[in-house]
Amino acid sequence: MDKEVKDMEVFENLQFEGEIFFKLQEAEREAQLTGQRYSSQDVLQAMKITILKANIPHSLDS
């Protein structure tokens, strides 16, 4: 694999990890401001509804 391509993949992975970390920090701050919590089932159901409304192809029919 070309070094430049590998460097770009490393950069993209680091950028992605940074975005995840930022979103987790943001969620933690938001969680401190409210007592409202959602179960994983609540979140999955909301995702399914959003996907169905948007007519996005998916594989969440389990």
PDB file of C-alpha atoms in Angstrom:
ATOM      1  CA  MET A   1       0.000   0.000   0.000  1.00  0.00           C
ATOM      2  CA  ASP A   2       1.221   3.444  -0.876  1.00  0.00           C
ATOM      3  CA  LYS A   3       2.523   5.440   2.130  1.00  0.00           C
ATOM      4  CA  GLU A   4       0.363   8.453   1.243  1.00  0.00           C
ATOM      5  CA  VAL A   5      -2.769   6.314   1.123  1.00  0.00           C
ATOM      6  CA  LYS A   6      -1.896   4.710   4.455  1.00  0.00           C
ATOM      7  CA  ASP A   7      -1.219   8.140   5.997  1.00  0.00           C
ATOM      8  CA  MET A   8      -4.606   9.341   4.762  1.00  0.00           C
ATOM      9  CA  GLU A   9      -6.321   6.288   6.285  1.00  0.00           C
ATOM     10  CA  VAL A  10      -4.579   6.929   9.616  1.00  0.00           C
ATOM     11  CA  PHE A  11      -5.635  10.588   9.480  1.00  0.00           C
ATOM     12  CA  GLU A  12      -9.254   9.654   8.683  1.00  0.00           C
ATOM     13  CA  ASN A  13      -9.334   7.119  11.530  1.00  0.00           C
ATOM     14  CA  LEU A  14      -7.963   9.673  13.990  1.00  0.00           C
ATOM     15  CA  GLN A  15     -10.463  12.253  12.769  1.00  0.00           C
ATOM     16  CA  PHE A  16     -13.328   9.761  13.181  1.00  0.00           C
ATOM     17  CA  GLU A  17     -12.182   8.817  16.695  1.00  0.00           C
ATOM     18  CA  GLY A  18     -11.955  12.507  17.568  1.00  0.00           C
ATOM     19  CA  GLU A  19     -15.510  13.082  16.373  1.00  0.00           C
ATOM     20  CA  ILE A  20     -16.749  10.161  18.480  1.00  0.00           C
ATOM     21  CA  PHE A  21     -14.905  11.487  21.531  1.00  0.00           C
ATOM     22  CA  PHE A  22     -16.381  14.965  20.980  1.00  0.00           C
ATOM     23  CA  LYS A  23     -19.911  13.541  20.659  1.00  0.00           C
ATOM     24  CA  LEU A  24     -19.467  11.504  23.841  1.00  0.00           C
ATOM     25  CA  GLN A  25     -18.289  14.597  25.729  1.00  0.00           C
ATOM     26  CA  GLU A  26     -21.248  16.539  24.367  1.00  0.00           C
ATOM     27  CA  ALA A  27     -23.637  13.775  25.480  1.00  0.00           C
ATOM     28  CA  GLU A  28     -22.100  13.720  28.962  1.00  0.00           C
ATOM     29  CA  ARG A  29     -22.549  17.488  29.312  1.00  0.00           C
ATOM     30  CA  GLU A  30     -26.151  17.238  28.132  1.00  0.00           C
ATOM     31  CA  ALA A  31     -26.817  14.361  30.534  1.00  0.00           C
ATOM     32  CA  GLN A  32     -25.662  16.546  33.425  1.00  0.00           C
ATOM     33  CA  LEU A  33     -28.264  19.171  32.496  1.00  0.00           C
ATOM     34  CA  THR A  34     -31.281  16.857  32.501  1.00  0.00           C
ATOM     35  CA  GLY A  35     -32.629  13.917  34.446  1.00  0.00           C
ATOM     36  CA  GLN A  36     -34.181  12.370  31.343  1.00  0.00           C
ATOM     37  CA  ARG A  37     -32.669   9.039  30.312  1.00  0.00           C
ATOM     38  CA  TYR A  38     -33.393   6.727  27.397  1.00  0.00           C
ATOM     39  CA  SER A  39     -33.058   2.958  27.306  1.00  0.00           C
ATOM     40  CA  SER A  40     -31.344   1.272  24.381  1.00  0.00           C
ATOM     41  CA  GLN A  41     -34.782   0.009  23.309  1.00  0.00           C
ATOM     42  CA  ASP A  42     -36.144   3.573  23.293  1.00  0.00           C
ATOM     43  CA  VAL A  43     -33.253   4.731  21.130  1.00  0.00           C
ATOM     44  CA  LEU A  44     -33.559   1.782  18.735  1.00  0.00           C
ATOM     45  CA  GLN A  45     -37.292   2.377  18.349  1.00  0.00           C
ATOM     46  CA  ALA A  46     -36.732   6.078  17.620  1.00  0.00           C
ATOM     47  CA  MET A  47     -34.068   5.169  15.033  1.00  0.00           C
ATOM     48  CA  LYS A  48     -36.396   2.688  13.329  1.00  0.00           C
ATOM     49  CA  ILE A  49     -39.194   5.251  13.131  1.00  0.00           C
ATOM     50  CA  THR A  50     -36.851   7.898  11.710  1.00  0.00           C
ATOM     51  CA  ILE A  51     -35.456   5.475   9.123  1.00  0.00           C
ATOM     52  CA  LEU A  52     -38.925   4.328   8.059  1.00  0.00           C
ATOM     53  CA  LYS A  53     -40.162   7.919   7.726  1.00  0.00           C
ATOM     54  CA  ALA A  54     -37.133   8.814   5.606  1.00  0.00           C
ATOM     55  CA  ASN A  55     -37.453   5.684   3.427  1.00  0.00           C
ATOM     56  CA  ILE A  56     -33.795   4.849   4.042  1.00  0.00           C
ATOM     57  CA  PRO A  57     -32.783   1.262   3.128  1.00  0.00           C
ATOM     58  CA  HIS A  58     -31.936  -0.587   6.345  1.00  0.00           C
ATOM     59  CA  SER A  59     -31.534  -3.938   8.038  1.00  0.00           C
ATOM     60  CA  LEU A  60     -33.099  -3.105  11.420  1.00  0.00           C
ATOM     61  CA  ASP A  61     -36.046  -5.482  10.961  1.00  0.00           C
ATOM     62  CA  SER A  62     -35.188  -7.861  13.767  1.00  0.00           C
TER      63      SER A  62
END
